[in-house]
PDB file of N, CA and C in Angstrom:
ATOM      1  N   UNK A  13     -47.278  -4.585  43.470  1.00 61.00           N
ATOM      2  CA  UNK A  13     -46.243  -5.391  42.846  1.00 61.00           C
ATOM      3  C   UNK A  13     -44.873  -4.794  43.121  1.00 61.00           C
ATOM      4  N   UNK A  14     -43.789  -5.666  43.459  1.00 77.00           N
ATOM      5  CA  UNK A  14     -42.541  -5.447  43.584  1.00 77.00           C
ATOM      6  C   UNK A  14     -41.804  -5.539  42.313  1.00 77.00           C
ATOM      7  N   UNK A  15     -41.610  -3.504  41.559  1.00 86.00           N
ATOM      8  CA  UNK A  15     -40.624  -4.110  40.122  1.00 86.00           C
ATOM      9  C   UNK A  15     -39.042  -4.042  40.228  1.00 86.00           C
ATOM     10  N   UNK A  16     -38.817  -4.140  41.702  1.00 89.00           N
ATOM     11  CA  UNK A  16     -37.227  -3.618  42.023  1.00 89.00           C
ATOM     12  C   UNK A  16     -36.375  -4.784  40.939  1.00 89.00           C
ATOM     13  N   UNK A  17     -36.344  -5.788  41.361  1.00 89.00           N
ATOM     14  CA  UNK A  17     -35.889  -6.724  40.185  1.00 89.00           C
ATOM     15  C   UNK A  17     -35.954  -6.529  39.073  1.00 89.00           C
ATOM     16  N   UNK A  18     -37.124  -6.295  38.242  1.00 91.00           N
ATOM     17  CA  UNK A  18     -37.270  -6.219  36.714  1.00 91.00           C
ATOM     18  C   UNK A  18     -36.338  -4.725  36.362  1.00 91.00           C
ATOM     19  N   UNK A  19     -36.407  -3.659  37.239  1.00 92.00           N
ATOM     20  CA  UNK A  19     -35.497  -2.522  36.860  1.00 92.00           C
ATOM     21  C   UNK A  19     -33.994  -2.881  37.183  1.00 92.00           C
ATOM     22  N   UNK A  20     -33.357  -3.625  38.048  1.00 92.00           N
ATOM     23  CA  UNK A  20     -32.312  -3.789  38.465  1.00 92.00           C
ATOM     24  C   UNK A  20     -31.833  -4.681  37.239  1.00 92.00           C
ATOM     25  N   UNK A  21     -32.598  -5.553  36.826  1.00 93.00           N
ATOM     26  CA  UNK A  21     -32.135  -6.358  35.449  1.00 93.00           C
ATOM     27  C   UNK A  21     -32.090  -5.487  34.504  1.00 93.00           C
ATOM     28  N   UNK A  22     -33.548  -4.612  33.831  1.00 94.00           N
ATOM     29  CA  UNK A  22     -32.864  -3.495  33.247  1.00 94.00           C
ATOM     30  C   UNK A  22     -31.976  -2.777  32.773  1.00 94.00           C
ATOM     31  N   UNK A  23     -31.589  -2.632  33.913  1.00 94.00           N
ATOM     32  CA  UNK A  23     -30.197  -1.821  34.270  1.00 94.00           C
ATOM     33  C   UNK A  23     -29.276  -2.047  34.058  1.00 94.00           C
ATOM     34  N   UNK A  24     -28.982  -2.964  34.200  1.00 95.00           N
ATOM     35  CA  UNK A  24     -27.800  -4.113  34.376  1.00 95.00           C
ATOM     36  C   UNK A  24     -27.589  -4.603  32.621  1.00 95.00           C
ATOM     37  N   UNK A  25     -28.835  -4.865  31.866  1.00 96.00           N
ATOM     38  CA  UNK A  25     -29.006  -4.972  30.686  1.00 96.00           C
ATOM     39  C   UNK A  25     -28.328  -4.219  29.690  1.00 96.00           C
ATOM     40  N   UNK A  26     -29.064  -3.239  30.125  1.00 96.00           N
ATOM     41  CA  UNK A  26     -28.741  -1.444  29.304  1.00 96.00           C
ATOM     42  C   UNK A  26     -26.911  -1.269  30.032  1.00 96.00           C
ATOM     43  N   UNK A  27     -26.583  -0.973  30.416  1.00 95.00           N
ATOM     44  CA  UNK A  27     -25.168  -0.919  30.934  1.00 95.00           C
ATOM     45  C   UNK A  27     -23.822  -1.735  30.223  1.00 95.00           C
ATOM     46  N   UNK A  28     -24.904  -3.303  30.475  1.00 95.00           N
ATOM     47  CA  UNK A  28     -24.387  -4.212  29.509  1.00 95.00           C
ATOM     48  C   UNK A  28     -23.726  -3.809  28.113  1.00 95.00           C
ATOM     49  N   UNK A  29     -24.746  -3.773  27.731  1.00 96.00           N
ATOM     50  CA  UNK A  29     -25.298  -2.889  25.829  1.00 96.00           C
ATOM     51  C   UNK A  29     -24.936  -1.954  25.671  1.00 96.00           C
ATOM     52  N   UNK A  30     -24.215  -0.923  26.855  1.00 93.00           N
ATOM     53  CA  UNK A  30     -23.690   0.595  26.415  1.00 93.00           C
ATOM     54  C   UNK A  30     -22.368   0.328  26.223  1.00 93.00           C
ATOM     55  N   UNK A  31     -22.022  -0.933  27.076  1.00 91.00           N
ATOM     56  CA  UNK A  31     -20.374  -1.648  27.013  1.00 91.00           C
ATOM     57  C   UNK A  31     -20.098  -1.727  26.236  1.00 91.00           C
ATOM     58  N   UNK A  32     -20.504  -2.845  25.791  1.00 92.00           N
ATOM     59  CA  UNK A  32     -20.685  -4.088  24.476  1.00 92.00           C
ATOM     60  C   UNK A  32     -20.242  -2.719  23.134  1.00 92.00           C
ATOM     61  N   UNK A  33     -21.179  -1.986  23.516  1.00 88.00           N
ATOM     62  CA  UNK A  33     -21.268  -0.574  21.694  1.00 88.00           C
ATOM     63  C   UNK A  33     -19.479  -0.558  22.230  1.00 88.00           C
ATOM     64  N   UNK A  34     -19.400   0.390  22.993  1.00 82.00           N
ATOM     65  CA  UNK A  34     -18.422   1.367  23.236  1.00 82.00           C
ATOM     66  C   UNK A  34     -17.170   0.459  23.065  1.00 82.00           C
ATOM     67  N   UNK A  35     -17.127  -1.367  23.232  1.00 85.00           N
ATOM     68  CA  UNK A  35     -16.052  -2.008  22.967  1.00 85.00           C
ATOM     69  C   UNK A  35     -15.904  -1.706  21.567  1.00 85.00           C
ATOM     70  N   UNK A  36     -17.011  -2.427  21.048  1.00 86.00           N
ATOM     71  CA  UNK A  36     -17.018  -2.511  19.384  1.00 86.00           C
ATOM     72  C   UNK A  36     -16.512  -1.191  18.990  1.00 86.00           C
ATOM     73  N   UNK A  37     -16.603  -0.045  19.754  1.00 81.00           N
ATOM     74  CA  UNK A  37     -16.357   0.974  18.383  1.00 81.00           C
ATOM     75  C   UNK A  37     -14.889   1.152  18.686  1.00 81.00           C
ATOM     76  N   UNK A  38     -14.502   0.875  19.683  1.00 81.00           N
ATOM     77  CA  UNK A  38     -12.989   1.407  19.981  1.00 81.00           C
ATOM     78  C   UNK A  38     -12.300  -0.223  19.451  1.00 81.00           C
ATOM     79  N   UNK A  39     -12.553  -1.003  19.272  1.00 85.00           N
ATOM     80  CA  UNK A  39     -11.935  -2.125  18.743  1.00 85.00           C
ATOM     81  C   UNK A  39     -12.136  -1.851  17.381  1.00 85.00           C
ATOM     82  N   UNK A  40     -12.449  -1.717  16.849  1.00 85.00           N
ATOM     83  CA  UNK A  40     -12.826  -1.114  15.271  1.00 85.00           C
ATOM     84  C   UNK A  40     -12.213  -0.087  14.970  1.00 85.00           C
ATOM     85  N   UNK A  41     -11.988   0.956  15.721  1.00 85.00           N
ATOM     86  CA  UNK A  41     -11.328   2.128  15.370  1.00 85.00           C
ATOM     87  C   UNK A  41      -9.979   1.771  15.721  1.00 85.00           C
ATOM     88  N   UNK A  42      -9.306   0.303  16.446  1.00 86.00           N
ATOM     89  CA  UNK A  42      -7.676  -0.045  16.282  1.00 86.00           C
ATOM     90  C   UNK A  42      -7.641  -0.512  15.470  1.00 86.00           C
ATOM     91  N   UNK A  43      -8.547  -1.288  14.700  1.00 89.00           N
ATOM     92  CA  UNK A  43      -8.337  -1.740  13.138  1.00 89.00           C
ATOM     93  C   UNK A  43      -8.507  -0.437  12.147  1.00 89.00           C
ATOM     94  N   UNK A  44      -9.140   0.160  11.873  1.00 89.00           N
ATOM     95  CA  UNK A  44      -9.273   1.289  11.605  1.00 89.00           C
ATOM     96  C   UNK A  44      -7.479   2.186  11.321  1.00 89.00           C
ATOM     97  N   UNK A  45      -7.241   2.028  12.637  1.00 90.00           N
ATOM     98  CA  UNK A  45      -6.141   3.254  12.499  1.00 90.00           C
ATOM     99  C   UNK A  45      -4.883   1.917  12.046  1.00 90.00           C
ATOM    100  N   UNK A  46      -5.020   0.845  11.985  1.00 90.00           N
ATOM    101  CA  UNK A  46      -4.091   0.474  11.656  1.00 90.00           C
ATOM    102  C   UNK A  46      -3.573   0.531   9.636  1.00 90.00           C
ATOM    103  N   UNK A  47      -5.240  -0.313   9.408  1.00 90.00           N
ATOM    104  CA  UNK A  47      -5.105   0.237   8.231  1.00 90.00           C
ATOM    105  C   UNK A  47      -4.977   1.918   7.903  1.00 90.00           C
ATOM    106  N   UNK A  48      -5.086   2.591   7.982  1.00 90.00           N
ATOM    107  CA  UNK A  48      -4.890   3.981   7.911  1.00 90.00           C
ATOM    108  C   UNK A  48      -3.173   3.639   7.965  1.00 90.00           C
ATOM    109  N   UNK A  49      -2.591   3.337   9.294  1.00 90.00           N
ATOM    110  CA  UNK A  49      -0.997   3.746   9.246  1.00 90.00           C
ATOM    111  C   UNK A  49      -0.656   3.308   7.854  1.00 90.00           C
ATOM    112  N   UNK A  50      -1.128   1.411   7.750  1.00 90.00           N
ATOM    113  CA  UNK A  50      -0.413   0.829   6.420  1.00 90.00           C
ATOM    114  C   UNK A  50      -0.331   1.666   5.456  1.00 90.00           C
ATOM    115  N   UNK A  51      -1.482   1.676   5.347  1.00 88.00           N
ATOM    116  CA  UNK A  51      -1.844   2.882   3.778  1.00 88.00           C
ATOM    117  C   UNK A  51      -0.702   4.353   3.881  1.00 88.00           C
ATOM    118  N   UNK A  52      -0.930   4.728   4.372  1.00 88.00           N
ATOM    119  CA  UNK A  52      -0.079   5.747   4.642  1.00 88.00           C
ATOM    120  C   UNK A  52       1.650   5.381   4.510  1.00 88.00           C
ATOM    121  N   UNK A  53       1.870   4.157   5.264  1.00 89.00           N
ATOM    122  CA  UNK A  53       3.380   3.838   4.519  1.00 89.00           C
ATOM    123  C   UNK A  53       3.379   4.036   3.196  1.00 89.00           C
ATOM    124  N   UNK A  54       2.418   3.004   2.628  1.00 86.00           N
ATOM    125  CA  UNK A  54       2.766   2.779   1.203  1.00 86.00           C
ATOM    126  C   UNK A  54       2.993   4.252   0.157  1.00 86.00           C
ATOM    127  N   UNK A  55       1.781   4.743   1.176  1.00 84.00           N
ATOM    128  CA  UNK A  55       1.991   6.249   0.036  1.00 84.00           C
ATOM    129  C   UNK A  55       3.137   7.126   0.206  1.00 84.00           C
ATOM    130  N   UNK A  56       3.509   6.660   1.492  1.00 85.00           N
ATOM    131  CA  UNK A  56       4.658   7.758   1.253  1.00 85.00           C
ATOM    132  C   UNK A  56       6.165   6.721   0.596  1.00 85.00           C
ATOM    133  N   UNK A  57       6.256   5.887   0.483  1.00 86.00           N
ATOM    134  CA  UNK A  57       7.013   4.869  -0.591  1.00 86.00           C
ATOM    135  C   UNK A  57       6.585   5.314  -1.797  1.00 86.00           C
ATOM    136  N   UNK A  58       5.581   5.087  -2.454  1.00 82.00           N
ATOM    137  CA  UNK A  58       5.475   4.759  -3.607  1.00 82.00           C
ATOM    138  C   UNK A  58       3.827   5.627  -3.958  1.00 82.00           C
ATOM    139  N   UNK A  59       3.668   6.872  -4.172  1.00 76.00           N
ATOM    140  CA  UNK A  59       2.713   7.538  -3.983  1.00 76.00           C
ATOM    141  C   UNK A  59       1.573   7.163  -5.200  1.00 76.00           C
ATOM    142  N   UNK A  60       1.918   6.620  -6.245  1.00 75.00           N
ATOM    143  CA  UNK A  60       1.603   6.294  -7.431  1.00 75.00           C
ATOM    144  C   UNK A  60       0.603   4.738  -7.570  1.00 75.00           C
ATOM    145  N   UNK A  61       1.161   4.357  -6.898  1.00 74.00           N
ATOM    146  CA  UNK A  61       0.594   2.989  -6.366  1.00 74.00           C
ATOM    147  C   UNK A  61      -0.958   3.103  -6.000  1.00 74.00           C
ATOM    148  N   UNK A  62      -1.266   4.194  -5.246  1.00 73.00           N
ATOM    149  CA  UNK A  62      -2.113   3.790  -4.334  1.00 73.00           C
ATOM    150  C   UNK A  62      -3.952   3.692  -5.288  1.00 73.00           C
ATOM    151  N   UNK A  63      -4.483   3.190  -4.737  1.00 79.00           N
ATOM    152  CA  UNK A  63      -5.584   2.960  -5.445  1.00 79.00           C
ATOM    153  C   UNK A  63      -6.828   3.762  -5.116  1.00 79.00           C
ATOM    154  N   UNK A  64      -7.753   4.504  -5.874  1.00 80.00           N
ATOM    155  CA  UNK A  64      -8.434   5.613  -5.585  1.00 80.00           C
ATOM    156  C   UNK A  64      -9.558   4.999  -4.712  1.00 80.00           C
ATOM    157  N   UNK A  65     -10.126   3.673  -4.328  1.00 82.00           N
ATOM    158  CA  UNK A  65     -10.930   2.845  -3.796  1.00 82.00           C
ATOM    159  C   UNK A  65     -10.685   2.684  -2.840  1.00 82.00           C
ATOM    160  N   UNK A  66      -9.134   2.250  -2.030  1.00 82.00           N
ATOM    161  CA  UNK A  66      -9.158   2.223  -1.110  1.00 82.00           C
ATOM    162  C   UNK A  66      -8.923   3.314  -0.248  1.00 82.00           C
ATOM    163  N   UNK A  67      -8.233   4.645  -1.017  1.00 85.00           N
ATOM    164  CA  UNK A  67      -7.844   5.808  -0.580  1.00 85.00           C
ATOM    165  C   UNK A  67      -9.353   6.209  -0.242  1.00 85.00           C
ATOM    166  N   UNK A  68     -10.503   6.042  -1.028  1.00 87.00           N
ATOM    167  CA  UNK A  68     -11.841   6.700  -0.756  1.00 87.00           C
ATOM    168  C   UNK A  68     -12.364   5.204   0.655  1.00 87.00           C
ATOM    169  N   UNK A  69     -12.108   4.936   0.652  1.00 87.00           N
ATOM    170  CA  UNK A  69     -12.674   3.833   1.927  1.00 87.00           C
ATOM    171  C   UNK A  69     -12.128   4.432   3.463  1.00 87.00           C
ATOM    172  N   UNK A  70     -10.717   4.550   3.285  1.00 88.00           N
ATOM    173  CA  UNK A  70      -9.880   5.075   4.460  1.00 88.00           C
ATOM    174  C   UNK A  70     -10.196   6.917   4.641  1.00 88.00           C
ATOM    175  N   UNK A  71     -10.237   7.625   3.043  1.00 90.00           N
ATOM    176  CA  UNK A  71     -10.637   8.994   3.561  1.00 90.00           C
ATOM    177  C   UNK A  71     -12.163   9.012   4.737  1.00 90.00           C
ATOM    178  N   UNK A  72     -13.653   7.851   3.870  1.00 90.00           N
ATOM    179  CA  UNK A  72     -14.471   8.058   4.363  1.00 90.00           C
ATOM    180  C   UNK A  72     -14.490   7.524   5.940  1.00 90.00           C
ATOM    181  N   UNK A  73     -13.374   6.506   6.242  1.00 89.00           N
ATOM    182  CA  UNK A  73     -13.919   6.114   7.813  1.00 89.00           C
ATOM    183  C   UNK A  73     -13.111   7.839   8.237  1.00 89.00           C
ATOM    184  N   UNK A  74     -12.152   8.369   8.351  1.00 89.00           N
ATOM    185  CA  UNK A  74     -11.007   8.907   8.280  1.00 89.00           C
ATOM    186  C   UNK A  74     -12.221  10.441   9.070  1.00 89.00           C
ATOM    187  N   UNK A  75     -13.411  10.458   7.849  1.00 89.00           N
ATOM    188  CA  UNK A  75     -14.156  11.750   8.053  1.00 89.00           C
ATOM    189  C   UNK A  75     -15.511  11.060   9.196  1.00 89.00           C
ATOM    190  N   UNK A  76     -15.646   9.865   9.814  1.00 87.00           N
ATOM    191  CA  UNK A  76     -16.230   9.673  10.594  1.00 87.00           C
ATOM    192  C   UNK A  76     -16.587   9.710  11.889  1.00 87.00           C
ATOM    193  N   UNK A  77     -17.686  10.123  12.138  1.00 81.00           N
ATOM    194  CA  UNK A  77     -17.822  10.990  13.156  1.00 81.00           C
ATOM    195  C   UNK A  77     -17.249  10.185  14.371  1.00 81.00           C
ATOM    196  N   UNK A  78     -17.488   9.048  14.584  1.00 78.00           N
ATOM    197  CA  UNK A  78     -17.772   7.603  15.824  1.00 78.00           C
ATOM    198  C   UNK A  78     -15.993   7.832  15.549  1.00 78.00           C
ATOM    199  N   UNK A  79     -15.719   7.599  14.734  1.00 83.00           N
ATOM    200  CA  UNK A  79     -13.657   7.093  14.461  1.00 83.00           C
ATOM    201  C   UNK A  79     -13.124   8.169  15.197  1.00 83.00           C
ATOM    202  N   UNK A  80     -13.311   9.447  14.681  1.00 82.00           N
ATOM    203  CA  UNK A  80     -12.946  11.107  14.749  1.00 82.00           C
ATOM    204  C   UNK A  80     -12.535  11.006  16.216  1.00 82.00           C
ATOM    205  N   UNK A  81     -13.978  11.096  16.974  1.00 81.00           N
ATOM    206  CA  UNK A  81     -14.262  11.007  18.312  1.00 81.00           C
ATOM    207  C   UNK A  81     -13.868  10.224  18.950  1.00 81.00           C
ATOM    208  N   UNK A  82     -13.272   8.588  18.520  1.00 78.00           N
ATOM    209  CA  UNK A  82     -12.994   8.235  19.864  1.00 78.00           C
ATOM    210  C   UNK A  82     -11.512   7.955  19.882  1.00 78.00           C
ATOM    211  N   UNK A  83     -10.336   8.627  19.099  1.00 80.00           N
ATOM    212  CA  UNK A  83      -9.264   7.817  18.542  1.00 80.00           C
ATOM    213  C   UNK A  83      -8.796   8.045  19.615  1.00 80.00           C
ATOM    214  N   UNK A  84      -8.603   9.387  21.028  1.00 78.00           N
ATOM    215  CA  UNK A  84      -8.065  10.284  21.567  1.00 78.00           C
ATOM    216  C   UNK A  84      -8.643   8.964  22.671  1.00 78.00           C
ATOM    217  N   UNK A  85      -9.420   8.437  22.942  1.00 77.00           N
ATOM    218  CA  UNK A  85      -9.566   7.582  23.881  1.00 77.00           C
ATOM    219  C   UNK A  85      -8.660   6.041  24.299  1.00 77.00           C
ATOM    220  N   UNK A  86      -8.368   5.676  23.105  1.00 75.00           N
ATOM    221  CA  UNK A  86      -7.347   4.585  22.815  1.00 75.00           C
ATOM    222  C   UNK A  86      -6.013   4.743  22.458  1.00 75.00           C
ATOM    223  N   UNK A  87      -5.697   5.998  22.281  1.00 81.00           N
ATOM    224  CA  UNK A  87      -4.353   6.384  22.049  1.00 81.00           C
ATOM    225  C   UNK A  87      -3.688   7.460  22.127  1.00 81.00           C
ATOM    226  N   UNK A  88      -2.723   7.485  22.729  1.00 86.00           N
ATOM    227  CA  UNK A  88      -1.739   8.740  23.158  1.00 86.00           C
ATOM    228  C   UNK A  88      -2.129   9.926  22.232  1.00 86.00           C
ATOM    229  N   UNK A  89      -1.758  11.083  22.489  1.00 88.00           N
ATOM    230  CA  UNK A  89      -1.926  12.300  22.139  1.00 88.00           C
ATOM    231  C   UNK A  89      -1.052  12.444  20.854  1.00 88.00           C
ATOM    232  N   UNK A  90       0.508  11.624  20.937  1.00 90.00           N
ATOM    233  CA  UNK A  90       1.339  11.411  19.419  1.00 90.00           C
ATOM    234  C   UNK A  90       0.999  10.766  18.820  1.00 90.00           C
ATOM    235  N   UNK A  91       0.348   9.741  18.989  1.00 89.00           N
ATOM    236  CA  UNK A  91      -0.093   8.424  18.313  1.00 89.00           C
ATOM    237  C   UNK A  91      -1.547   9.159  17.278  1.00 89.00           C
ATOM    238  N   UNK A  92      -2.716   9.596  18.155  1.00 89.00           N
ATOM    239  CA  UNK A  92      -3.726  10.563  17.652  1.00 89.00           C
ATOM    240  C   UNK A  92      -3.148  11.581  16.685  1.00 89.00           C
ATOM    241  N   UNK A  93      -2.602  12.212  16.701  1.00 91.00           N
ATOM    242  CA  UNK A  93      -1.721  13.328  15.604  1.00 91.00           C
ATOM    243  C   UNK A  93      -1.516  12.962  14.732  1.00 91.00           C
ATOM    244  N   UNK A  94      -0.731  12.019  14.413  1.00 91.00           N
ATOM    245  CA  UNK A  94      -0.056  10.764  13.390  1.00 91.00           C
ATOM    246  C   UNK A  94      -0.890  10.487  12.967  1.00 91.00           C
ATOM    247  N   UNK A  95      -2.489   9.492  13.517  1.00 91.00           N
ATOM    248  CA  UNK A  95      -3.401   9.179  12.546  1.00 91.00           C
ATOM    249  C   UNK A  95      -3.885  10.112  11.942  1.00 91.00           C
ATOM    250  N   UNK A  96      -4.261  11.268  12.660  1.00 92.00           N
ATOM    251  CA  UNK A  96      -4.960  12.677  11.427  1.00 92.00           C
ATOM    252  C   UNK A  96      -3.759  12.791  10.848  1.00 92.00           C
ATOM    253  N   UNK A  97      -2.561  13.280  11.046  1.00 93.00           N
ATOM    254  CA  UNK A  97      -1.663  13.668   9.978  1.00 93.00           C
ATOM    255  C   UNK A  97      -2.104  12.807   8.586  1.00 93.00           C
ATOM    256  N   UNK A  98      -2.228  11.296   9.172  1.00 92.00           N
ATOM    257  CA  UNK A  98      -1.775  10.299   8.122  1.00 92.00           C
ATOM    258  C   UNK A  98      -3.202   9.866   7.229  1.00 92.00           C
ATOM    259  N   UNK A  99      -4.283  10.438   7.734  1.00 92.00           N
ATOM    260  CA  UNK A  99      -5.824  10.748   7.140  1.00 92.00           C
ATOM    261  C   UNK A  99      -5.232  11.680   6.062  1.00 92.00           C
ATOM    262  N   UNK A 100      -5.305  12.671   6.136  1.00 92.00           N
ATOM    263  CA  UNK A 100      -5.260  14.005   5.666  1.00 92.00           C
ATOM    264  C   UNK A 100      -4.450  13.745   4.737  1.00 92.00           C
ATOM    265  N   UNK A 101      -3.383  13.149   4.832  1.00 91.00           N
ATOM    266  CA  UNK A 101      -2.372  12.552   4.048  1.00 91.00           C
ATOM    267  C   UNK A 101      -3.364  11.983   2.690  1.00 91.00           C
ATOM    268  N   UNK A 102      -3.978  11.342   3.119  1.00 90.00           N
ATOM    269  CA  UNK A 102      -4.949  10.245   2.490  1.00 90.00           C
ATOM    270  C   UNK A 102      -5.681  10.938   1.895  1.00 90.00           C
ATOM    271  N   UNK A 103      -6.528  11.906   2.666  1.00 91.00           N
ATOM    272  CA  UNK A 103      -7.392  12.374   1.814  1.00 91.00           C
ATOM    273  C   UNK A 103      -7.199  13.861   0.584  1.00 91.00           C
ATOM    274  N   UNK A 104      -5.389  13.954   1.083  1.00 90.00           N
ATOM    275  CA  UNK A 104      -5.038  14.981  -0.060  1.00 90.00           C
ATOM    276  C   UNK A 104      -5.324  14.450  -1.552  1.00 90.00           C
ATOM    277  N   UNK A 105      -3.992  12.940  -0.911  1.00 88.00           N
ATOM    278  CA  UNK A 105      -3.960  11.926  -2.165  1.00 88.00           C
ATOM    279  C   UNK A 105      -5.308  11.631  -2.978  1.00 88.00           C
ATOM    280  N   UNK A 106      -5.946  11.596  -2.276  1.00 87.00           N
ATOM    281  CA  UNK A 106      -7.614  10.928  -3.310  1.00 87.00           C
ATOM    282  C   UNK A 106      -7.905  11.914  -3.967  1.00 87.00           C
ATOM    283  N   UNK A 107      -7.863  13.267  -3.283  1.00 86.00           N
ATOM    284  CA  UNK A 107      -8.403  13.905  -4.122  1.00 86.00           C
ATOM    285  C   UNK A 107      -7.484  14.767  -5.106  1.00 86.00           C
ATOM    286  N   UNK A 108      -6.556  14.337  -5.255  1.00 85.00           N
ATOM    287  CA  UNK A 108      -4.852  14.877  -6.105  1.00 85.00           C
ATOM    288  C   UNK A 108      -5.674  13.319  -7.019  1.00 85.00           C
ATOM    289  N   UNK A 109      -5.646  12.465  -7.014  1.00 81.00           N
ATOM    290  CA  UNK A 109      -5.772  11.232  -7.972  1.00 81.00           C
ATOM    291  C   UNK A 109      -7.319  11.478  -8.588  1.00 81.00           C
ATOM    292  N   UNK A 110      -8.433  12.301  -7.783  1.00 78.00           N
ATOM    293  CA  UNK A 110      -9.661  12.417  -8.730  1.00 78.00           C
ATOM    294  C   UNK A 110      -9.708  13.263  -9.536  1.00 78.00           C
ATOM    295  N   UNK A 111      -8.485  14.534  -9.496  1.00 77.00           N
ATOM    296  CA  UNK A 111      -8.404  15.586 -10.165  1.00 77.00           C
ATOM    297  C   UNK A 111      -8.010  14.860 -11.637  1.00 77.00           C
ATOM    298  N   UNK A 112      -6.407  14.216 -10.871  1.00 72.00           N
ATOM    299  CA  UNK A 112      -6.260  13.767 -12.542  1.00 72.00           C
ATOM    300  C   UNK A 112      -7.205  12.955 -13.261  1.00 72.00           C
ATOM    301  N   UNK A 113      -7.554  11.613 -12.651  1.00 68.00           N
ATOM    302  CA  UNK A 113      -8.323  11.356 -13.491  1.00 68.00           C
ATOM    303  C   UNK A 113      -9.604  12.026 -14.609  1.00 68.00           C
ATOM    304  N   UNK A 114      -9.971  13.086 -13.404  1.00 67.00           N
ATOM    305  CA  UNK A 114     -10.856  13.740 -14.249  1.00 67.00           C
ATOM    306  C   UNK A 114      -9.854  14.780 -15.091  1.00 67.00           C
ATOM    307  N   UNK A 115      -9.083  14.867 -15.156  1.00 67.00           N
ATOM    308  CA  UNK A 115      -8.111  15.597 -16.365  1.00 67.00           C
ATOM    309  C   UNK A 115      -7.979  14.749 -17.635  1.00 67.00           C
ATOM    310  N   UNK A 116      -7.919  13.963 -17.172  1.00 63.00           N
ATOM    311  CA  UNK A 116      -7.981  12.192 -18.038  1.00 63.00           C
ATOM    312  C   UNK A 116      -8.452  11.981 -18.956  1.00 63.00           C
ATOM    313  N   UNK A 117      -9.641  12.275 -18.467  1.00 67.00           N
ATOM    314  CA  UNK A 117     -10.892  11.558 -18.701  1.00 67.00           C
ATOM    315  C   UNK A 117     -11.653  13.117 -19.594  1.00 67.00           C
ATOM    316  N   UNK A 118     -11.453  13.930 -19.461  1.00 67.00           N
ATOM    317  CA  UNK A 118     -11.484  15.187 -20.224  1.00 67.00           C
ATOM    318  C   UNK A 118     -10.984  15.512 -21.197  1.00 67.00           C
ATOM    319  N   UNK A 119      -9.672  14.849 -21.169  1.00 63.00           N
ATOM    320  CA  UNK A 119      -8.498  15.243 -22.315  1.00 63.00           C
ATOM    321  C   UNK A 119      -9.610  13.625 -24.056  1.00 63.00           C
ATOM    322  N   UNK A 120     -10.126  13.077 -23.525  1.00 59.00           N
ATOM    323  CA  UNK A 120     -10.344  11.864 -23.967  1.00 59.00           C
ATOM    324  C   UNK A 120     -11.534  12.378 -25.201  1.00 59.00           C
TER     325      UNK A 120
END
């Protein structure tokens, strides 16, 4: 039997499907860093504002491994800096806002 075809489709399949991932995650991680910038305006406006839900949504993509790894692929070396700066930013804040609450919530 001749399987040159059935592997060449294969192939062609799988290649497909390694695309297809690697779009999705880097298209996701420009939404990703965008929300991250927003958030990050707001906090540095109005630090009080920010809400411990979404600060814990943006810390957790923020500590993800797939995000982490590919930001340096889609964006300049200043642009990459800025989003960790502006993580870190984020994830000071959450956890400066879980302290108090649990001060809060102690004092109660």
């Amino acid at each position: 039997m001749n399987n040159k075809p059935l592997i060449a489709v294969s192939l062609i399949l799988f290649f497909a499907m390694v695309a297809m991932t690697l779009t999705s995650i880097t298209y996701s991680n420009q939404i990703y860093v965008i929300q991250i910038q927003k958030q990050h305006e707001k906090l540095l406006k109005d630090p009080e504002d920010a809400k411990v839900t979404d600060l814990f949504g943006l810390a957790t993509i923020c500590e993800d491994f797939r995000f982490k790894s590919t930001l340096s692929i889609h964006l300049s070396a200043e642009q990459t800096f800025s989003v960790q700066r502006a993580c870190e930013d984020i994830k000071t804040r959450l956890h400066m806002s879980q302290f108090t609450e649990q001060s809060l919530s102690m004092r109660r």
